[in-house]
mmCIF file of C-alpha atoms in Angstrom:
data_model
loop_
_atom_site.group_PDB
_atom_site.id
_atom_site.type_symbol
_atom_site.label_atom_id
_atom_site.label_comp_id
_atom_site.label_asym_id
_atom_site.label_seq_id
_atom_site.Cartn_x
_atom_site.Cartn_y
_atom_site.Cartn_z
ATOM 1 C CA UNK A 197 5.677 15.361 54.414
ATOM 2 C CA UNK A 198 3.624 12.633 53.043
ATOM 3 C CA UNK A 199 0.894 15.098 52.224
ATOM 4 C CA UNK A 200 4.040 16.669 49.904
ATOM 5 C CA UNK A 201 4.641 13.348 48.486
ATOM 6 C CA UNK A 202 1.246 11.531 47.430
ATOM 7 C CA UNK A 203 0.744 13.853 44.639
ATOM 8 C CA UNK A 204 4.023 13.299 42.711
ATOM 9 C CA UNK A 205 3.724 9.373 43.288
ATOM 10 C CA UNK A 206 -0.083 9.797 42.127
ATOM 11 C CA UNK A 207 1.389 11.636 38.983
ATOM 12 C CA UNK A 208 4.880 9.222 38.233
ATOM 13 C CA UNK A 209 2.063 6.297 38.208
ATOM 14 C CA UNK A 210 -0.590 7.630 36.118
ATOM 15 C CA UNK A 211 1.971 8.597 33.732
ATOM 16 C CA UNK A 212 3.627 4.754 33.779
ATOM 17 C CA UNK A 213 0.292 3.199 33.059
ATOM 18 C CA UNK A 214 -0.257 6.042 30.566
ATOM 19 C CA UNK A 215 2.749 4.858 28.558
ATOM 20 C CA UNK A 216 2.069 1.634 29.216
ATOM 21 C CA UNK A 217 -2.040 1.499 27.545
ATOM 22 C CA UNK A 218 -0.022 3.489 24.642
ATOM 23 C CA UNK A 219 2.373 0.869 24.140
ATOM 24 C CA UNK A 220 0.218 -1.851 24.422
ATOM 25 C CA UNK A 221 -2.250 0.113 21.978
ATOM 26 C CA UNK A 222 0.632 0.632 19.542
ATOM 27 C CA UNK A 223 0.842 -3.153 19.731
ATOM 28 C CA UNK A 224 -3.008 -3.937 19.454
ATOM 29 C CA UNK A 225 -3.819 -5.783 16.451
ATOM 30 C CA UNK A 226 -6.946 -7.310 15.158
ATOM 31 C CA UNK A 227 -7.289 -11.369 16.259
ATOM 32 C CA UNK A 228 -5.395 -12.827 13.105
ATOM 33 C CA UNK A 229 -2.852 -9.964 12.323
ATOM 34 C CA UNK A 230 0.626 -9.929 12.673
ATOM 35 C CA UNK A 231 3.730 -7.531 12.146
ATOM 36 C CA UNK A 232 5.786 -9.628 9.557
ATOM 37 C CA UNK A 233 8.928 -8.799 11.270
ATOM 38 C CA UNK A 234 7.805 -10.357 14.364
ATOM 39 C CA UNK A 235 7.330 -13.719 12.038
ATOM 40 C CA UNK A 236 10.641 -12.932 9.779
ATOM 41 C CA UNK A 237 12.688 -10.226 10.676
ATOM 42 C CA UNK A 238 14.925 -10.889 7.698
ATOM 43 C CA UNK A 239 12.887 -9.787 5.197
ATOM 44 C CA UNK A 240 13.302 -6.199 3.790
ATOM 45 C CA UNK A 241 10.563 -3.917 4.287
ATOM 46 C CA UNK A 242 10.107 -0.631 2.171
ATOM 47 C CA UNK A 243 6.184 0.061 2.613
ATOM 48 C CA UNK A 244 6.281 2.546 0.056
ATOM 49 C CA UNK A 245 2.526 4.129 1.343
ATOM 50 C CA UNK A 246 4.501 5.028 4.142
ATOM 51 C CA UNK A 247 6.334 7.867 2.664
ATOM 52 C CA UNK A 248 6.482 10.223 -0.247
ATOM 53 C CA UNK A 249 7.838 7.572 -2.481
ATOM 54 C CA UNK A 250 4.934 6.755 -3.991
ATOM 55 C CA UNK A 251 2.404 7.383 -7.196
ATOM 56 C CA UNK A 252 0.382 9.548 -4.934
ATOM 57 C CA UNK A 253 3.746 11.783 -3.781
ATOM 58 C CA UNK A 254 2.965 11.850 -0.064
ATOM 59 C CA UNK A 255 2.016 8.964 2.921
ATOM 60 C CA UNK A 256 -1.375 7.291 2.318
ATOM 61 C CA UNK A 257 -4.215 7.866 4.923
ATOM 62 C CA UNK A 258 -3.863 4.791 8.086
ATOM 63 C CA UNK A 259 -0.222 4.380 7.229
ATOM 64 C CA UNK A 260 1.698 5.334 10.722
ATOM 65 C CA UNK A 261 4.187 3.662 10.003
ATOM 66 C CA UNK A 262 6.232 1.527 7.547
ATOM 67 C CA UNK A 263 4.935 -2.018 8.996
ATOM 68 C CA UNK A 264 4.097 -5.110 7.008
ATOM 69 C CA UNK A 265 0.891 -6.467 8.442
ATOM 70 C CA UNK A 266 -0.448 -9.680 7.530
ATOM 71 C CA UNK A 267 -2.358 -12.431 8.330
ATOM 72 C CA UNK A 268 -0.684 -15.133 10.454
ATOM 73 C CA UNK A 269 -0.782 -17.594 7.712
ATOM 74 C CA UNK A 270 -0.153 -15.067 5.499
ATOM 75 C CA UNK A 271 3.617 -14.675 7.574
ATOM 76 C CA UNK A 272 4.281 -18.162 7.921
ATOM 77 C CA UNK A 273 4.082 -18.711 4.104
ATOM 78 C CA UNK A 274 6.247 -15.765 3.517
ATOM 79 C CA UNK A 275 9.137 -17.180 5.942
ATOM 80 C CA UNK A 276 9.435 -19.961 3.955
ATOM 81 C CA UNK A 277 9.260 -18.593 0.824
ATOM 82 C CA UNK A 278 12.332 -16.498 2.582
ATOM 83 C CA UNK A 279 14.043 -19.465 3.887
ATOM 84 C CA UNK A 280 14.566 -20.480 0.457
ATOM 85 C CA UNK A 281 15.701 -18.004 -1.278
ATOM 86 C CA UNK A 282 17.892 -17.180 1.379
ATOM 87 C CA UNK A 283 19.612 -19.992 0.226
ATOM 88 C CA UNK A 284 20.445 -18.489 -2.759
ATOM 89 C CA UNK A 285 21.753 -14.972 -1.574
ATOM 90 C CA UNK A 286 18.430 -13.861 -2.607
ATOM 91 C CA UNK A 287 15.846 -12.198 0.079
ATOM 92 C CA UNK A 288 12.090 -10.778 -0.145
ATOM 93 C CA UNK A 289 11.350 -7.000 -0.320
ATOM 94 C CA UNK A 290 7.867 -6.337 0.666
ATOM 95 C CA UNK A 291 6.630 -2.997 -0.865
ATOM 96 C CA UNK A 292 3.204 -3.315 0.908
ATOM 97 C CA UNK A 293 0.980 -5.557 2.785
ATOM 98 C CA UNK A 294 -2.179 -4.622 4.926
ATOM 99 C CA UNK A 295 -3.624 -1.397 3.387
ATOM 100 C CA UNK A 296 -6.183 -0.157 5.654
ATOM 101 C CA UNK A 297 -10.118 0.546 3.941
ATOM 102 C CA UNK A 298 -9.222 4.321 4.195
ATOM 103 C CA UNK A 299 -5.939 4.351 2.137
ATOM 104 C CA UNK A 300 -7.810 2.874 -0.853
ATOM 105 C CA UNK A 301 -10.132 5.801 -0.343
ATOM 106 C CA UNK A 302 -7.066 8.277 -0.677
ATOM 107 C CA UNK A 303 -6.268 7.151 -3.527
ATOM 108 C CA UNK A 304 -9.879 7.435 -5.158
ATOM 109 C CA UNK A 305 -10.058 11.011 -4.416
ATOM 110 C CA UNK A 306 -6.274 11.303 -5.730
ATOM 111 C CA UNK A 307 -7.898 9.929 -8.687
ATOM 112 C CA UNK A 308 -10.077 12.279 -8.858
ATOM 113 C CA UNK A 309 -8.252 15.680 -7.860
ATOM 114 C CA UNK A 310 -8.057 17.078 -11.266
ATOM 115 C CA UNK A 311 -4.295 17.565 -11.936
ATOM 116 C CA UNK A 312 -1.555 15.072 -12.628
ATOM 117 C CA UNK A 313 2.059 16.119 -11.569
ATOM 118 C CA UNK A 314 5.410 14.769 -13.694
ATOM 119 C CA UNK A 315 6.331 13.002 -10.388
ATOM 120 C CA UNK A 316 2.470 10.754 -10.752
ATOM 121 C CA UNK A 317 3.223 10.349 -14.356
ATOM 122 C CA UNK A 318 6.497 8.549 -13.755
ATOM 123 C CA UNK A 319 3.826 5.521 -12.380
ATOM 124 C CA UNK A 320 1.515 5.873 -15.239
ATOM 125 C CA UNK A 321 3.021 7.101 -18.130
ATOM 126 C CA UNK A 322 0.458 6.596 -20.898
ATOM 127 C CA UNK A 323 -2.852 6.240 -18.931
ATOM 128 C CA UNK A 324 -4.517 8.886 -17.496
ATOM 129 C CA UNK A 325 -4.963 8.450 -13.486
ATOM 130 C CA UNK A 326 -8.526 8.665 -13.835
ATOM 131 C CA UNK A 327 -8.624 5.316 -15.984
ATOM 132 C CA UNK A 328 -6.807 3.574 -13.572
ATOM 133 C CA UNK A 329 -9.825 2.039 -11.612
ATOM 134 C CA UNK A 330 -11.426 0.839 -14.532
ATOM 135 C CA UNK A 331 -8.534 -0.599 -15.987
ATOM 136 C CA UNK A 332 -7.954 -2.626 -13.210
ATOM 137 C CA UNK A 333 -4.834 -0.878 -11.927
ATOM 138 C CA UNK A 334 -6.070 0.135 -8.732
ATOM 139 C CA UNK A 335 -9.688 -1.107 -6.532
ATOM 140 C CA UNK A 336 -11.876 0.982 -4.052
ATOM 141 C CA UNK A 337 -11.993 -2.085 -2.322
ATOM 142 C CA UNK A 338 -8.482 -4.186 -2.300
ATOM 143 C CA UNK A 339 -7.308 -7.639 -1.283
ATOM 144 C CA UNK A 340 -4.967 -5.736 0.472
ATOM 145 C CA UNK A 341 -7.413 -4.847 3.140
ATOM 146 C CA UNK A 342 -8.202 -8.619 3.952
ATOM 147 C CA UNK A 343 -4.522 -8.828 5.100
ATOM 148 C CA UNK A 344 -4.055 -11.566 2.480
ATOM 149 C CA UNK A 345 -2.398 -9.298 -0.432
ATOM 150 C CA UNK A 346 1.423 -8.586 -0.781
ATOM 151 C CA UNK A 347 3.394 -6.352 -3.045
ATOM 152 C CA UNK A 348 7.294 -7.293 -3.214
ATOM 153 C CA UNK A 349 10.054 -8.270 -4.961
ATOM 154 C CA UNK A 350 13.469 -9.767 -4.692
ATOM 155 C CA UNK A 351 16.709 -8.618 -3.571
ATOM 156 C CA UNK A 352 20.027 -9.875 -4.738
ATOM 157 C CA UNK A 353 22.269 -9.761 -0.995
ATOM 158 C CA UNK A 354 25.316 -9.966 -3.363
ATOM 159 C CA UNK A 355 24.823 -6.935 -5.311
ATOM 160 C CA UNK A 356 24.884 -2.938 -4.936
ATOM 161 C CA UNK A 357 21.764 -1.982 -3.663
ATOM 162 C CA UNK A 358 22.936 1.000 -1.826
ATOM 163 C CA UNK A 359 20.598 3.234 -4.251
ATOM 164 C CA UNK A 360 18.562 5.439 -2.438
ATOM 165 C CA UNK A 361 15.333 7.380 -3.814
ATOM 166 C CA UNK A 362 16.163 11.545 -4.111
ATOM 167 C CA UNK A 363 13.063 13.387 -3.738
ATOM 168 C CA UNK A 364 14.915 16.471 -5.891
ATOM 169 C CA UNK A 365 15.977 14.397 -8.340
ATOM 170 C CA UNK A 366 14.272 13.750 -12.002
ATOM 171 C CA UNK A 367 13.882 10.348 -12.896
ATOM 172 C CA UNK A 368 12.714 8.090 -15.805
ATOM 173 C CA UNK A 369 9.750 7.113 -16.114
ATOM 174 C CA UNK A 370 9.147 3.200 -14.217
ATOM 175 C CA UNK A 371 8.835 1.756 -18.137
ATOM 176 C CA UNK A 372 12.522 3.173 -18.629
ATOM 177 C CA UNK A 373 15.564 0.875 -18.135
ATOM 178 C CA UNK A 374 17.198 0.250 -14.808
ATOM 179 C CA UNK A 375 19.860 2.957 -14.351
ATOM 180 C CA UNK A 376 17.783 5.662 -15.068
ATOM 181 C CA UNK A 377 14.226 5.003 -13.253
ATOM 182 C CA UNK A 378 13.792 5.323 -9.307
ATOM 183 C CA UNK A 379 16.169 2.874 -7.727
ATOM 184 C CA UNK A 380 14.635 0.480 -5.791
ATOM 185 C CA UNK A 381 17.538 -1.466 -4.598
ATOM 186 C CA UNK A 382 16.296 -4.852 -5.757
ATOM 187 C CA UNK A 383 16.427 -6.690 -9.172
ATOM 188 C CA UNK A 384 15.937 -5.691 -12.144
ATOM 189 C CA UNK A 385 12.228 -6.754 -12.957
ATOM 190 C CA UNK A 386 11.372 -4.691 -16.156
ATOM 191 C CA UNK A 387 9.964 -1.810 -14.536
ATOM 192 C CA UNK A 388 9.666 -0.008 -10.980
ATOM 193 C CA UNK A 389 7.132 -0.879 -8.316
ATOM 194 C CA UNK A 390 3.267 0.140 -9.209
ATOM 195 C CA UNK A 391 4.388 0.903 -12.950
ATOM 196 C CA UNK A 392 0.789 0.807 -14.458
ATOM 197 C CA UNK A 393 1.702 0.122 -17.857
ATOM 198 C CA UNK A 394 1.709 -3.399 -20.318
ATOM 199 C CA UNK A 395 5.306 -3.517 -19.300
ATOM 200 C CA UNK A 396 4.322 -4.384 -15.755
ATOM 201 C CA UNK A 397 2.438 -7.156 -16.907
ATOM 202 C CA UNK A 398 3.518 -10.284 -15.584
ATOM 203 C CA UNK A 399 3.992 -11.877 -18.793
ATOM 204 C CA UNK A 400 4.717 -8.682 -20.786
ATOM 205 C CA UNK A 401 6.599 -9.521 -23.811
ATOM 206 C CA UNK A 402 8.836 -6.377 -24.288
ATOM 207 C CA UNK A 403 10.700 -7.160 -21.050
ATOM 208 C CA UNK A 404 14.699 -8.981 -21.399
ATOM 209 C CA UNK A 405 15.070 -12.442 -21.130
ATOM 210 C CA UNK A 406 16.864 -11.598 -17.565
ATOM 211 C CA UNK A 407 13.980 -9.765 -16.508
ATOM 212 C CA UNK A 408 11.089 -12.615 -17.744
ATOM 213 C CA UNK A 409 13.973 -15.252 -15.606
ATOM 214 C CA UNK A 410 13.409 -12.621 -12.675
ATOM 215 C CA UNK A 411 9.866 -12.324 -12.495
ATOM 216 C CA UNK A 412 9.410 -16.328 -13.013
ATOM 217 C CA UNK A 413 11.516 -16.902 -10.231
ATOM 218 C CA UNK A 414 9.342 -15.099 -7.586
ATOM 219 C CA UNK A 415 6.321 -16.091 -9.293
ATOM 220 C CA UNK A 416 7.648 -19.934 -9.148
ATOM 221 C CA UNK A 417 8.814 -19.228 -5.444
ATOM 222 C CA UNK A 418 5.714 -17.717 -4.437
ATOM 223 C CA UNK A 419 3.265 -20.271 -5.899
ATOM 224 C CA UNK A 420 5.156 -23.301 -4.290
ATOM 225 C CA UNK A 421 3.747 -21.533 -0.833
ATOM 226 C CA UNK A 422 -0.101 -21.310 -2.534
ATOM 227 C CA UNK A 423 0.150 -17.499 -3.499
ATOM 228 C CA UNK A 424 -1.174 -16.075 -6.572
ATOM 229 C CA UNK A 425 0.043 -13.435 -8.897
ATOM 230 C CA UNK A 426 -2.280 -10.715 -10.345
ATOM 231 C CA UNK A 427 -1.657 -11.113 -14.097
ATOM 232 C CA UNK A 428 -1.426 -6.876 -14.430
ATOM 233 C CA UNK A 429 1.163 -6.618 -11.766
ATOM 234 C CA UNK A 430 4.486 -8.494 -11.363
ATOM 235 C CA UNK A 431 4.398 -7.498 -7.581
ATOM 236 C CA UNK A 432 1.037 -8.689 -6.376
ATOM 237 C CA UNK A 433 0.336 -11.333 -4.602
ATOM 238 C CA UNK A 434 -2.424 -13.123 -2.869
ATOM 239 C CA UNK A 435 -3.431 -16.158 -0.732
ATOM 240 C CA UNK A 436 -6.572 -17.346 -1.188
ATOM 241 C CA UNK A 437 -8.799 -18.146 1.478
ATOM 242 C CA UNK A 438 -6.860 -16.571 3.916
ATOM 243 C CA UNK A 439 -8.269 -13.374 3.492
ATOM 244 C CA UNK A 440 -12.103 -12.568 4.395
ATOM 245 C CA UNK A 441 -13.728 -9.278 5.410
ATOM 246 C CA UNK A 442 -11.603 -5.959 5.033
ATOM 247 C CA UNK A 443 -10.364 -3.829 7.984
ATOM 248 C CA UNK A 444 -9.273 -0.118 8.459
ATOM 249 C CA UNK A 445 -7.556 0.153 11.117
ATOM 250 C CA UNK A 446 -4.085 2.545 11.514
ATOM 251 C CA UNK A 447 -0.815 0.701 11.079
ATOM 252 C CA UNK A 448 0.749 1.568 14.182
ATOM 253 C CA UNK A 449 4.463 1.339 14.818
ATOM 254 C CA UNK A 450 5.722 -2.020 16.064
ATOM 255 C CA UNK A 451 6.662 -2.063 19.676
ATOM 256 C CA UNK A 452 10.502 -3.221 20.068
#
């Protein structure tokens, strides 16, 4: 009877400490990283590289799963910029965070794949994909991979933002006005997330006065916690010195 019994108690083990090395590997995390949710769950994640929803049209190589990863410090600064404008009905969307080494390759040899669909053209309307790098629109190498880059934006918590992106649906291009580019159920900024166009421009002078108040507030908000906004892109952010060498590894899902 115990003969019987040994293997199945040999088997029920291995399989617990099976699931429990892939839960703890699901967690694993470079020394310095952290999921932003485990810092601030409060803050609105849409990690667009995660999903279709994107200028590429599909999930970006190393993204597992929609996660904000940062550095520590990187968390810390954004839970106070959140405190804040929490204060104010207001709360942080992050679009993207940690981009692993391999998902900036992806999009070099998207770059580079010959053919531009409608759906890619709603991110760059008047310049070619293949200009992008050298335009400054996009890097081979990104902040982003330090762990010390952001994209994001800010939510109003007292307004509609029950719009939700259609994959069969035609939309605007991001240049367009509000109502009739990709909802992104935040405020309106001027134009959509990753719009690589003069319009995206921080300072671009053909947005509304609304939108240039928008764009000044998170700028304002985001600077009074030592980030830095790429002048080309209303969304991106960095913190200086907190980033150092790039990394590549998978964004994992976040273990409850």
């Amino acid at each position: 009877m115990t003969k019987g019994r040994f293997p199945l108690k040999t088997t029920l083990t291995a399989l617990l400490v099976a699931a429990f090395v892939s839960a703890a590997h699901a967690q694993s995390l470079p020394g310095g990283f952290v999921y932003l949710h485990d810092i601030e769950p409060s803050i609105i994640q849409d990690i667009r590289y995660a999903t279709s929803n994107n200028f590429v049209g599909r999930p970006l190589a190393g993204y597992g799963a929609g996660e904000c990863v940062v550095k520590r410090e990187v968390g810390l600064r954004l839970k106070a910029v959140q405190q804040e404008q929490a204060a104010q009905n207001l709360s942080l969307k992050m679009f993207d965070c940690y981009r692993p080494a391999r998902a900036s390759l992806d999009m070099v040899r998207w770059s580079q794949n010959g053919h531009e669909t409608a759906a890619e053209r709603r991110y760059n309307p008047k310049i070619p994909k293949t200009e992008l790098f050298r335009l400054g629109y996009i890097a081979s190498r990104s902040q982003h991979s330090t762990g010390a880059a952001l994209d994001l934006t800010l939510v109003d918590l007292n307004a509609d933002n029950s719009g939700k992106y259609d994959p069969s649906k035609t939309y605007a291009d991001c240049t367009a006005p509000v109502e009739a580019r990709l909802p992104e159920g935040s405020v309106d900024m001027g134009t959509g997330y990753d719009c690589t166009d003069v319009k995206g421009h921080t300072a671009a002078p053909t947005i509304s006065p609304d939108q240039r108040a928008w764009r000044k507030r998170l700028v304002a908000a985001m600077a009074r916690q030592g980030f830095v906004n790429y002048a080309k892109e209303w969304w991106h952010f960095s913190l200086p010195g907190a980033g150092g060498a790039a990394y590549d590894f998978p964004i994992q899902p976040r273990r409850n």
